[in-house]
Each structure stands twice: as structure tokens, then as C-alpha cells.
Amino acid sequence: MIKKIDHIGIAVGDLESAVEQYKKLGFEVKEIEEVEEQKVRVAMLPAGESKIELIQATSDDSPVAKFIEKKGEGIHHIAVNVENIETALKNAKGNGLQLIDEEPRIGAGGKKIAFVHPKSTKGVLLEFVEG
Ligand code: CO
């Protein structure tokens, strides 16, 4: 049911300087996009079959802003591809796991996404991405 790691999300304070740093490491920037619903701007950096997603909060009440306030910059979540996100959520819930999103929402790239609570994943915020 889990197909692959879609991307690893990294919370950053300033997207432009983060992008410059990652370019120096050899990454290329595929696109920079604002996801208004989540109050973030994201840059997608392809890494073979996966991506690095650099995420900057666009508002102080964005979950990413709160994350950086508490923990500083760093790995924020791991995203995995699933065939059908409704099925994946139903399955996780049915197995007694705690979800942040009971229903999918639209994330970067217009894809259906949903987050699973870190309490149910040994401390790692997990994102399902359909496709
Ligand atoms: Co993500």
C-alpha cells in the first residue's frame, strides 16, 4: 500500500536562503509554490524518485512557524505515496492510529494529502500523498 517516500519536508526560516544553500549542495529547484491553506511556501528539490520539500511559514500562526519556534529548523515530516488516500486514512484509523486529517486536503502540487499524528508514528509527522 505504501509506494515510496514522496518527499522529506524540512522547515526553514527563510526559503530563499535555504534554496541557495541547497543549490550549493547540488540540488536543483523544480518549483516554488505558496500553499495558502497551510500558510506555507514550499520549494521542491528533486532527489531521484523523491524530493526534498523546503517549507517556510507565511504566517506566525502557521504550524510550521510553531514547529520552528519549538524545535528550530530541521526535518518536519516524511511523506509517503499511497495509491488511495481515503483507503489509507480509513485503514490507519481502523487500526487505532491518531490522524491529524480525517479527510484529505489539497497540498503542494494540487495533490491530495493528509497528516498522521506523530503520537502514532513514534514521533515523526507522517504525510500521506496520493499518487
Ligand atoms: Co510535505
Tab-separated table of N, CA, C and O and ligand atoms in Angstrom:
chain	number	residue	atom	x	y	z
A	1	MET	N	0.814	-1.210	0.000
A	1	MET	CA	0.000	0.000	0.000
A	1	MET	C	0.856	1.273	0.000
A	1	MET	O	0.534	2.253	-0.655
A	2	ILE	N	1.970	1.251	0.738
A	2	ILE	CA	2.903	2.391	0.699
A	2	ILE	C	3.817	2.190	-0.508
A	2	ILE	O	4.462	1.156	-0.635
A	3	LYS	N	3.881	3.179	-1.378
A	3	LYS	CA	4.624	3.002	-2.625
A	3	LYS	C	6.077	3.441	-2.525
A	3	LYS	O	6.975	2.750	-2.961
A	4	LYS	N	6.311	4.600	-1.989
A	4	LYS	CA	7.689	5.092	-1.844
A	4	LYS	C	7.684	6.347	-0.980
A	4	LYS	O	6.625	6.883	-0.666
A	5	ILE	N	8.875	6.808	-0.639
A	5	ILE	CA	8.983	8.110	0.023
A	5	ILE	C	8.765	9.166	-1.055
A	5	ILE	O	9.523	9.225	-2.025
A	6	ASP	N	7.734	9.977	-0.891
A	6	ASP	CA	7.475	11.038	-1.869
A	6	ASP	C	8.427	12.204	-1.646
A	6	ASP	O	9.039	12.703	-2.572
A	7	HIS	N	8.500	12.628	-0.397
A	7	HIS	CA	9.435	13.715	-0.071
A	7	HIS	C	9.704	13.770	1.425
A	7	HIS	O	8.989	13.159	2.219
A	8	ILE	N	10.755	14.491	1.758
A	8	ILE	CA	11.055	14.783	3.155
A	8	ILE	C	10.910	16.291	3.316
A	8	ILE	O	11.487	17.064	2.535
A	9	GLY	N	10.093	16.693	4.266
A	9	GLY	CA	9.816	18.113	4.482
A	9	GLY	C	10.769	18.695	5.521
A	9	GLY	O	10.935	18.130	6.599
A	10	ILE	N	11.389	19.809	5.175
A	10	ILE	CA	12.327	20.473	6.087
A	10	ILE	C	11.829	21.887	6.341
A	10	ILE	O	11.610	22.661	5.396
A	11	ALA	N	11.615	22.204	7.611
A	11	ALA	CA	11.149	23.538	7.987
A	11	ALA	C	12.328	24.504	7.985
A	11	ALA	O	13.375	24.209	8.579
A	12	VAL	N	12.156	25.622	7.300
A	12	VAL	CA	13.232	26.623	7.228
A	12	VAL	C	12.673	28.007	7.573
A	12	VAL	O	11.493	28.286	7.366
A	13	GLY	N	13.550	28.848	8.083
A	13	GLY	CA	13.129	30.192	8.460
A	13	GLY	C	12.987	31.093	7.248
A	13	GLY	O	12.070	31.903	7.161
A	14	ASP	N	13.903	30.953	6.296
A	14	ASP	CA	13.896	31.802	5.100
A	14	ASP	C	14.094	30.934	3.865
A	14	ASP	O	15.142	30.325	3.680
A	15	LEU	N	13.059	30.878	3.040
A	15	LEU	CA	13.069	29.946	1.901
A	15	LEU	C	14.164	30.287	0.891
A	15	LEU	O	14.863	29.397	0.413
A	16	GLU	N	14.329	31.573	0.594
A	16	GLU	CA	15.305	31.956	-0.435
A	16	GLU	C	16.723	31.557	-0.029
A	16	GLU	O	17.469	30.994	-0.830
A	17	SER	N	17.091	31.819	1.214
A	17	SER	CA	18.455	31.464	1.615
A	17	SER	C	18.608	29.953	1.730
A	17	SER	O	19.668	29.402	1.436
A	18	ALA	N	17.533	29.263	2.131
A	18	ALA	CA	17.587	27.797	2.197
A	18	ALA	C	17.792	27.220	0.795
A	18	ALA	O	18.598	26.311	0.597
A	19	VAL	N	17.058	27.762	-0.173
A	19	VAL	CA	17.179	27.305	-1.559
A	19	VAL	C	18.613	27.516	-2.052
A	19	VAL	O	19.207	26.627	-2.676
A	20	GLU	N	19.173	28.674	-1.757
A	20	GLU	CA	20.552	28.956	-2.186
A	20	GLU	C	21.519	27.942	-1.584
A	20	GLU	O	22.421	27.448	-2.253
A	21	GLN	N	21.318	27.625	-0.319
A	21	GLN	CA	22.193	26.659	0.341
A	21	GLN	C	22.083	25.280	-0.293
A	21	GLN	O	23.085	24.610	-0.513
A	22	TYR	N	20.855	24.856	-0.562
A	22	TYR	CA	20.664	23.528	-1.146
A	22	TYR	C	21.184	23.454	-2.579
A	22	TYR	O	21.655	22.412	-3.013
A	23	LYS	N	21.122	24.591	-3.303
A	23	LYS	CA	21.715	24.633	-4.654
A	23	LYS	C	23.209	24.387	-4.569
A	23	LYS	O	23.787	23.709	-5.411
A	24	LYS	N	23.830	24.942	-3.542
A	24	LYS	CA	25.275	24.759	-3.365
A	24	LYS	C	25.616	23.300	-3.074
A	24	LYS	O	26.740	22.860	-3.287
A	25	LEU	N	24.635	22.550	-2.580
A	25	LEU	CA	24.855	21.119	-2.320
A	25	LEU	C	24.650	20.281	-3.585
A	25	LEU	O	24.897	19.077	-3.582
A	26	GLY	N	24.143	20.918	-4.648
A	26	GLY	CA	23.928	20.194	-5.895
A	26	GLY	C	22.470	19.969	-6.237
A	26	GLY	O	22.155	19.370	-7.264
A	27	PHE	N	21.567	20.421	-5.394
A	27	PHE	CA	20.137	20.264	-5.688
A	27	PHE	C	19.685	21.298	-6.720
A	27	PHE	O	20.256	22.383	-6.810
A	28	GLU	N	18.657	20.927	-7.470
A	28	GLU	CA	18.013	21.892	-8.367
A	28	GLU	C	16.616	22.165	-7.849
A	28	GLU	O	15.988	21.293	-7.262
A	29	VAL	N	16.146	23.363	-8.097
A	29	VAL	CA	14.803	23.720	-7.637
A	29	VAL	C	13.814	23.491	-8.760
A	29	VAL	O	13.956	24.048	-9.844
A	30	LYS	N	12.842	22.636	-8.505
A	30	LYS	CA	11.841	22.344	-9.518
A	30	LYS	C	10.793	23.456	-9.538
A	30	LYS	O	10.433	23.967	-10.575
A	31	GLU	N	10.301	23.795	-8.355
A	31	GLU	CA	9.317	24.871	-8.295
A	31	GLU	C	9.181	25.420	-6.882
A	31	GLU	O	9.452	24.719	-5.908
A	32	ILE	N	8.774	26.671	-6.832
A	32	ILE	CA	8.443	27.291	-5.546
A	32	ILE	C	6.971	27.654	-5.618
A	32	ILE	O	6.499	28.180	-6.625
A	33	GLU	N	6.256	27.324	-4.565
A	33	GLU	CA	4.803	27.442	-4.617
A	33	GLU	C	4.282	27.876	-3.245
A	33	GLU	O	4.822	27.472	-2.227
A	34	GLU	N	3.232	28.676	-3.249
A	34	GLU	CA	2.590	29.044	-1.988
A	34	GLU	C	1.367	28.153	-1.793
A	34	GLU	O	0.558	28.001	-2.703
A	35	VAL	N	1.283	27.516	-0.611
A	35	VAL	CA	0.100	26.712	-0.294
A	35	VAL	C	-0.652	27.495	0.778
A	35	VAL	O	-0.340	27.411	1.964
A	36	GLU	N	-1.604	28.292	0.309
A	36	GLU	CA	-2.279	29.239	1.197
A	36	GLU	C	-2.972	28.566	2.370
A	36	GLU	O	-2.895	29.037	3.502
A	37	GLU	N	-3.631	27.448	2.078
A	37	GLU	CA	-4.407	26.765	3.110
A	37	GLU	C	-3.531	26.367	4.297
A	37	GLU	O	-3.979	26.354	5.431
A	38	GLN	N	-2.281	26.033	4.011
A	38	GLN	CA	-1.386	25.604	5.092
A	38	GLN	C	-0.463	26.722	5.570
A	38	GLN	O	0.410	26.495	6.399
A	39	LYS	N	-0.657	27.916	4.998
A	39	LYS	CA	0.142	29.080	5.370
A	39	LYS	C	1.637	28.805	5.260
A	39	LYS	O	2.409	29.071	6.191
A	40	VAL	N	2.011	28.271	4.107
A	40	VAL	CA	3.424	27.988	3.850
A	40	VAL	C	3.785	28.300	2.401
A	40	VAL	O	2.911	28.344	1.530
A	41	ARG	N	5.079	28.501	2.183
A	41	ARG	CA	5.656	28.490	0.837
A	41	ARG	C	6.591	27.299	0.798
A	41	ARG	O	7.306	27.048	1.777
A	42	VAL	N	6.567	26.578	-0.296
A	42	VAL	CA	7.417	25.391	-0.382
A	42	VAL	C	8.245	25.414	-1.663
A	42	VAL	O	7.793	25.895	-2.696
A	43	ALA	N	9.450	24.890	-1.548
A	43	ALA	CA	10.318	24.678	-2.715
A	43	ALA	C	10.556	23.184	-2.829
A	43	ALA	O	10.915	22.536	-1.846
A	44	MET	N	10.310	22.648	-4.032
A	44	MET	CA	10.523	21.230	-4.272
A	44	MET	C	11.857	21.023	-4.974
A	44	MET	O	12.103	21.584	-6.035
A	45	LEU	N	12.685	20.181	-4.361
A	45	LEU	CA	14.012	19.897	-4.893
A	45	LEU	C	14.097	18.400	-5.195
A	45	LEU	O	14.173	17.592	-4.265
A	46	PRO	N	14.047	18.031	-6.463
A	46	PRO	CA	14.067	16.608	-6.799
A	46	PRO	C	15.330	15.908	-6.294
A	46	PRO	O	16.421	16.480	-6.319
A	47	ALA	N	15.131	14.687	-5.825
A	47	ALA	CA	16.240	13.820	-5.389
A	47	ALA	C	15.903	12.412	-5.884
A	47	ALA	O	15.350	11.613	-5.139
A	48	GLY	N	16.184	12.159	-7.146
A	48	GLY	CA	15.819	10.884	-7.744
A	48	GLY	C	14.321	10.710	-7.762
A	48	GLY	O	13.602	11.578	-8.239
A	49	GLU	N	13.842	9.605	-7.211
A	49	GLU	CA	12.398	9.330	-7.179
A	49	GLU	C	11.693	10.160	-6.121
A	49	GLU	O	10.473	10.214	-6.082
A	50	SER	N	12.452	10.750	-5.216
A	50	SER	CA	11.870	11.517	-4.117
A	50	SER	C	12.217	12.992	-4.264
A	50	SER	O	12.802	13.398	-5.254
A	51	LYS	N	11.852	13.744	-3.256
A	51	LYS	CA	12.121	15.174	-3.269
A	51	LYS	C	12.464	15.635	-1.854
A	51	LYS	O	12.088	14.990	-0.880
A	52	ILE	N	13.139	16.746	-1.798
A	52	ILE	CA	13.257	17.477	-0.544
A	52	ILE	C	12.268	18.638	-0.672
A	52	ILE	O	12.218	19.308	-1.706
A	53	GLU	N	11.456	18.835	0.360
A	53	GLU	CA	10.491	19.933	0.359
A	53	GLU	C	10.924	20.937	1.426
A	53	GLU	O	10.826	20.652	2.624
A	54	LEU	N	11.427	22.072	0.989
A	54	LEU	CA	11.783	23.131	1.946
A	54	LEU	C	10.521	23.942	2.213
A	54	LEU	O	9.831	24.352	1.278
A	55	ILE	N	10.199	24.147	3.502
A	55	ILE	CA	8.931	24.786	3.864
A	55	ILE	C	9.182	25.996	4.742
A	55	ILE	O	9.840	25.900	5.778
A	56	GLN	N	8.612	27.109	4.328
A	56	GLN	CA	8.688	28.325	5.133
A	56	GLN	C	7.275	28.776	5.487
A	56	GLN	O	6.382	28.772	4.630
A	57	ALA	N	7.074	29.149	6.733
A	57	ALA	CA	5.760	29.650	7.155
A	57	ALA	C	5.516	31.029	6.554
A	57	ALA	O	6.444	31.826	6.415
A	58	THR	N	4.269	31.311	6.184
A	58	THR	CA	3.934	32.646	5.686
A	58	THR	C	3.164	33.436	6.741
A	58	THR	O	2.769	34.561	6.520
A	59	SER	N	2.952	32.819	7.897
A	59	SER	CA	2.216	33.492	8.963
A	59	SER	C	2.681	32.919	10.301
A	59	SER	O	3.082	31.760	10.382
A	60	ASP	N	2.615	33.749	11.337
A	60	ASP	CA	3.089	33.314	12.656
A	60	ASP	C	2.239	32.192	13.243
A	60	ASP	O	2.694	31.453	14.111
A	61	ASP	N	0.986	32.078	12.794
A	61	ASP	CA	0.142	31.009	13.336
A	61	ASP	C	0.151	29.761	12.442
A	61	ASP	O	-0.648	28.848	12.636
A	62	SER	N	1.067	29.730	11.495
A	62	SER	CA	1.246	28.516	10.689
A	62	SER	C	1.872	27.424	11.557
A	62	SER	O	2.740	27.700	12.379
A	63	PRO	N	1.417	26.173	11.395
A	63	PRO	CA	2.030	25.074	12.160
A	63	PRO	C	3.551	25.009	11.984
A	63	PRO	O	4.261	24.631	12.905
A	64	VAL	N	4.030	25.397	10.812
A	64	VAL	CA	5.478	25.366	10.560
A	64	VAL	C	6.197	26.430	11.396
A	64	VAL	O	7.296	26.197	11.909
A	65	ALA	N	5.551	27.591	11.564
A	65	ALA	CA	6.135	28.639	12.414
A	65	ALA	C	6.225	28.145	13.851
A	65	ALA	O	7.230	28.354	14.540
A	66	LYS	N	5.178	27.454	14.297
A	66	LYS	CA	5.166	26.922	15.663
A	66	LYS	C	6.222	25.832	15.834
A	66	LYS	O	6.864	25.739	16.880
A	67	PHE	N	6.388	25.029	14.807
A	67	PHE	CA	7.405	23.970	14.841
A	67	PHE	C	8.790	24.584	15.028
A	67	PHE	O	9.569	24.152	15.882
A	68	ILE	N	9.107	25.611	14.221
A	68	ILE	CA	10.437	26.237	14.286
A	68	ILE	C	10.637	26.913	15.646
A	68	ILE	O	11.718	26.849	16.231
A	69	GLU	N	9.569	27.522	16.148
A	69	GLU	CA	9.635	28.167	17.461
A	69	GLU	C	10.027	27.155	18.544
A	69	GLU	O	10.824	27.437	19.422
A	70	LYS	N	9.437	25.962	18.452
A	70	LYS	CA	9.673	24.935	19.471
A	70	LYS	C	10.975	24.180	19.261
A	70	LYS	O	11.716	23.912	20.194
A	71	LYS	N	11.230	23.794	18.012
A	71	LYS	CA	12.325	22.850	17.741
A	71	LYS	C	13.433	23.407	16.878
A	71	LYS	O	14.462	22.753	16.699
A	72	GLY	N	13.228	24.576	16.293
A	72	GLY	CA	14.215	25.111	15.363
A	72	GLY	C	14.050	24.510	13.974
A	72	GLY	O	13.190	23.664	13.751
A	73	GLU	N	14.881	24.969	13.046
A	73	GLU	CA	14.811	24.441	11.686
A	73	GLU	C	15.198	22.965	11.684
A	73	GLU	O	15.973	22.513	12.526
A	74	GLY	N	14.672	22.248	10.714
A	74	GLY	CA	15.059	20.833	10.615
A	74	GLY	C	13.966	19.997	9.997
A	74	GLY	O	12.966	20.522	9.482
A	75	ILE	N	14.149	18.676	10.067
A	75	ILE	CA	13.176	17.770	9.450
A	75	ILE	C	11.820	17.927	10.129
A	75	ILE	O	11.708	17.824	11.354
A	76	HIS	N	10.821	18.203	9.321
A	76	HIS	CA	9.475	18.480	9.825
A	76	HIS	C	8.537	17.297	9.610
A	76	HIS	O	7.740	16.970	10.469
A	77	HIS	N	8.630	16.649	8.451
A	77	HIS	CA	7.794	15.477	8.199
A	77	HIS	C	8.378	14.609	7.098
A	77	HIS	O	9.249	15.038	6.344
A	78	ILE	N	7.862	13.389	7.043
A	78	ILE	CA	8.211	12.457	5.968
A	78	ILE	C	6.916	12.128	5.248
A	78	ILE	O	5.890	11.851	5.883
A	79	ALA	N	6.950	12.202	3.935
A	79	ALA	CA	5.749	11.947	3.133
A	79	ALA	C	5.919	10.685	2.309
A	79	ALA	O	6.970	10.470	1.698
A	80	VAL	N	4.886	9.862	2.326
A	80	VAL	CA	4.900	8.628	1.535
A	80	VAL	C	3.726	8.629	0.562
A	80	VAL	O	2.666	9.175	0.843
A	81	ASN	N	3.964	8.022	-0.598
A	81	ASN	CA	2.893	7.896	-1.594
A	81	ASN	C	2.016	6.698	-1.289
A	81	ASN	O	2.520	5.620	-0.981
A	82	VAL	N	0.728	6.931	-1.393
A	82	VAL	CA	-0.238	5.845	-1.284
A	82	VAL	C	-1.130	5.865	-2.529
A	82	VAL	O	-1.338	6.918	-3.134
A	83	GLU	N	-1.623	4.686	-2.872
A	83	GLU	CA	-2.468	4.542	-4.058
A	83	GLU	C	-3.767	5.343	-3.898
A	83	GLU	O	-4.144	6.107	-4.769
A	84	ASN	N	-4.417	5.144	-2.744
A	84	ASN	CA	-5.708	5.783	-2.486
A	84	ASN	C	-5.701	6.347	-1.069
A	84	ASN	O	-5.595	5.598	-0.100
A	85	ILE	N	-5.792	7.641	-0.962
A	85	ILE	CA	-5.591	8.273	0.342
A	85	ILE	C	-6.762	8.008	1.296
A	85	ILE	O	-6.556	7.827	2.500
A	86	GLU	N	-7.986	7.954	0.760
A	86	GLU	CA	-9.137	7.648	1.619
A	86	GLU	C	-8.973	6.266	2.260
A	86	GLU	O	-9.235	6.092	3.444
A	87	THR	N	-8.542	5.312	1.471
A	87	THR	CA	-8.313	3.955	1.977
A	87	THR	C	-7.212	3.951	3.029
A	87	THR	O	-7.337	3.307	4.081
A	88	ALA	N	-6.137	4.676	2.764
A	88	ALA	CA	-5.011	4.724	3.709
A	88	ALA	C	-5.453	5.317	5.039
A	88	ALA	O	-5.077	4.822	6.113
A	89	LEU	N	-6.278	6.373	4.992
A	89	LEU	CA	-6.758	7.010	6.221
A	89	LEU	C	-7.715	6.094	6.981
A	89	LEU	O	-7.628	5.965	8.205
A	90	LYS	N	-8.594	5.471	6.241
A	90	LYS	CA	-9.563	4.565	6.859
A	90	LYS	C	-8.846	3.412	7.543
A	90	LYS	O	-9.163	3.020	8.665
A	91	ASN	N	-7.857	2.894	6.851
A	91	ASN	CA	-7.060	1.788	7.367
A	91	ASN	C	-6.313	2.191	8.648
A	91	ASN	O	-6.360	1.477	9.655
A	92	ALA	N	-5.664	3.350	8.611
A	92	ALA	CA	-4.889	3.807	9.780
A	92	ALA	C	-5.826	4.030	10.965
A	92	ALA	O	-5.544	3.625	12.095
A	93	LYS	N	-6.958	4.670	10.685
A	93	LYS	CA	-7.921	4.945	11.754
A	93	LYS	C	-8.491	3.652	12.317
A	93	LYS	O	-8.615	3.475	13.529
A	94	GLY	N	-8.815	2.745	11.414
A	94	GLY	CA	-9.340	1.444	11.819
A	94	GLY	C	-8.362	0.673	12.680
A	94	GLY	O	-8.758	-0.143	13.524
A	95	ASN	N	-7.067	0.940	12.496
A	95	ASN	CA	-6.044	0.281	13.295
A	95	ASN	C	-5.738	1.049	14.581
A	95	ASN	O	-4.748	0.767	15.260
A	96	GLY	N	-6.579	2.041	14.861
A	96	GLY	CA	-6.455	2.752	16.130
A	96	GLY	C	-5.409	3.851	16.137
A	96	GLY	O	-5.018	4.337	17.201
A	97	LEU	N	-4.943	4.275	14.968
A	97	LEU	CA	-3.930	5.328	14.922
A	97	LEU	C	-4.591	6.705	14.898
A	97	LEU	O	-5.714	6.868	14.433
A	98	GLN	N	-3.838	7.664	15.409
A	98	GLN	CA	-4.378	9.019	15.536
A	98	GLN	C	-4.041	9.852	14.302
A	98	GLN	O	-2.875	9.982	13.927
A	99	LEU	N	-5.062	10.408	13.678
A	99	LEU	CA	-4.864	11.217	12.477
A	99	LEU	C	-4.956	12.695	12.803
A	99	LEU	O	-5.687	13.095	13.709
A	100	ILE	N	-4.216	13.502	12.068
A	100	ILE	CA	-4.414	14.955	12.149
A	100	ILE	C	-5.530	15.331	11.181
A	100	ILE	O	-6.401	16.131	11.505
A	101	ASP	N	-5.489	14.747	9.993
A	101	ASP	CA	-6.528	14.993	8.985
A	101	ASP	C	-7.369	13.743	8.785
A	101	ASP	O	-6.869	12.734	8.292
A	102	GLU	N	-8.626	13.834	9.156
A	102	GLU	CA	-9.538	12.703	8.935
A	102	GLU	C	-9.930	12.628	7.462
A	102	GLU	O	-10.240	11.568	6.951
A	103	GLU	N	-9.914	13.806	6.835
A	103	GLU	CA	-10.236	13.896	5.415
A	103	GLU	C	-9.019	14.459	4.689
A	103	GLU	O	-8.312	15.295	5.241
A	104	PRO	N	-8.798	14.020	3.448
A	104	PRO	CA	-7.679	14.575	2.693
A	104	PRO	C	-7.871	16.064	2.410
A	104	PRO	O	-9.005	16.535	2.331
A	105	ARG	N	-6.780	16.773	2.281
A	105	ARG	CA	-6.868	18.149	1.797
A	105	ARG	C	-5.875	18.322	0.658
A	105	ARG	O	-5.148	17.390	0.328
A	106	ILE	N	-5.875	19.517	0.077
A	106	ILE	CA	-5.033	19.732	-1.098
A	106	ILE	C	-3.720	20.383	-0.662
A	106	ILE	O	-3.718	21.427	-0.015
A	107	GLY	N	-2.624	19.718	-0.999
A	107	GLY	CA	-1.305	20.223	-0.629
A	107	GLY	C	-0.532	20.719	-1.845
A	107	GLY	O	-1.119	21.021	-2.883
A	108	ALA	N	0.782	20.790	-1.696
A	108	ALA	CA	1.648	21.268	-2.776
A	108	ALA	C	1.420	20.439	-4.037
A	108	ALA	O	1.198	19.233	-3.978
A	109	GLY	N	1.455	21.116	-5.167
A	109	GLY	CA	1.287	20.434	-6.452
A	109	GLY	C	-0.145	20.023	-6.723
A	109	GLY	O	-0.420	19.275	-7.651
A	110	GLY	N	-1.092	20.516	-5.875
A	110	GLY	CA	-2.502	20.199	-6.070
A	110	GLY	C	-2.850	18.755	-5.720
A	110	GLY	O	-3.914	18.259	-6.077
A	111	LYS	N	-1.934	18.077	-5.006
A	111	LYS	CA	-2.182	16.668	-4.685
A	111	LYS	C	-2.985	16.516	-3.397
A	111	LYS	O	-2.921	17.368	-2.516
A	112	LYS	N	-3.700	15.392	-3.309
A	112	LYS	CA	-4.436	15.074	-2.077
A	112	LYS	C	-3.449	14.599	-1.018
A	112	LYS	O	-2.678	13.659	-1.267
A	113	ILE	N	-3.500	15.236	0.147
A	113	ILE	CA	-2.584	14.873	1.234
A	113	ILE	C	-3.349	14.767	2.561
A	113	ILE	O	-4.466	15.276	2.691
A	114	ALA	N	-2.732	14.123	3.538
A	114	ALA	CA	-3.287	14.074	4.897
A	114	ALA	C	-2.153	13.710	5.844
A	114	ALA	O	-1.245	12.956	5.481
A	115	PHE	N	-2.229	14.270	7.055
A	115	PHE	CA	-1.177	14.015	8.032
A	115	PHE	C	-1.644	13.047	9.127
A	115	PHE	O	-2.794	13.086	9.561
A	116	VAL	N	-0.705	12.203	9.545
A	116	VAL	CA	-0.914	11.278	10.657
A	116	VAL	C	-0.182	11.861	11.861
A	116	VAL	O	0.928	12.401	11.732
A	117	HIS	N	-0.801	11.778	13.031
A	117	HIS	CA	-0.214	12.388	14.226
A	117	HIS	C	1.083	11.698	14.643
A	117	HIS	O	1.144	10.455	14.634
A	118	PRO	N	2.094	12.486	15.030
A	118	PRO	CA	3.372	11.888	15.474
A	118	PRO	C	3.217	10.896	16.632
A	118	PRO	O	4.047	10.002	16.790
A	119	LYS	N	2.138	11.053	17.402
A	119	LYS	CA	1.900	10.106	18.503
A	119	LYS	C	1.728	8.684	17.987
A	119	LYS	O	1.942	7.713	18.717
A	120	SER	N	1.308	8.564	16.739
A	120	SER	CA	1.068	7.237	16.169
A	120	SER	C	2.200	6.764	15.260
A	120	SER	O	2.077	5.737	14.597
A	121	THR	N	3.277	7.556	15.205
A	121	THR	CA	4.375	7.184	14.296
A	121	THR	C	5.727	7.285	14.983
A	121	THR	O	6.734	7.541	14.339
A	122	LYS	N	5.730	7.118	16.290
A	122	LYS	CA	6.982	7.201	17.053
A	122	LYS	C	7.689	8.544	16.892
A	122	LYS	O	8.897	8.627	16.707
A	123	GLY	N	6.856	9.597	16.859
A	123	GLY	CA	7.439	10.935	16.939
A	123	GLY	C	7.717	11.632	15.629
A	123	GLY	O	8.256	12.738	15.620
A	124	VAL	N	7.340	11.000	14.510
A	124	VAL	CA	7.591	11.632	13.197
A	124	VAL	C	6.257	11.990	12.558
A	124	VAL	O	5.391	11.140	12.401
A	125	LEU	N	6.107	13.259	12.204
A	125	LEU	CA	4.910	13.657	11.467
A	125	LEU	C	4.952	12.969	10.100
A	125	LEU	O	5.934	13.091	9.367
A	126	LEU	N	3.896	12.236	9.795
A	126	LEU	CA	3.853	11.468	8.549
A	126	LEU	C	2.768	12.020	7.637
A	126	LEU	O	1.650	12.280	8.091
A	127	GLU	N	3.112	12.206	6.386
A	127	GLU	CA	2.159	12.730	5.404
A	127	GLU	C	1.874	11.649	4.373
A	127	GLU	O	2.796	11.050	3.829
A	128	PHE	N	0.595	11.403	4.137
A	128	PHE	CA	0.205	10.572	3.005
A	128	PHE	C	0.021	11.487	1.801
A	128	PHE	O	-0.608	12.535	1.917
A	129	VAL	N	0.546	11.084	0.654
A	129	VAL	CA	0.318	11.804	-0.601
A	129	VAL	C	-0.260	10.802	-1.586
A	129	VAL	O	0.325	9.730	-1.781
A	130	GLU	N	-1.405	11.156	-2.160
A	130	GLU	CA	-1.978	10.232	-3.137
A	130	GLU	C	-1.259	10.348	-4.468
A	130	GLU	O	-0.997	11.452	-4.946
A	131	GLY	N	-0.946	9.223	-5.043
A	131	GLY	CA	-0.324	9.231	-6.374
A	131	GLY	C	1.058	8.608	-6.384
A	131	GLY	O	1.622	8.303	-5.369
B	1	CO	CO	5.013	17.635	2.617
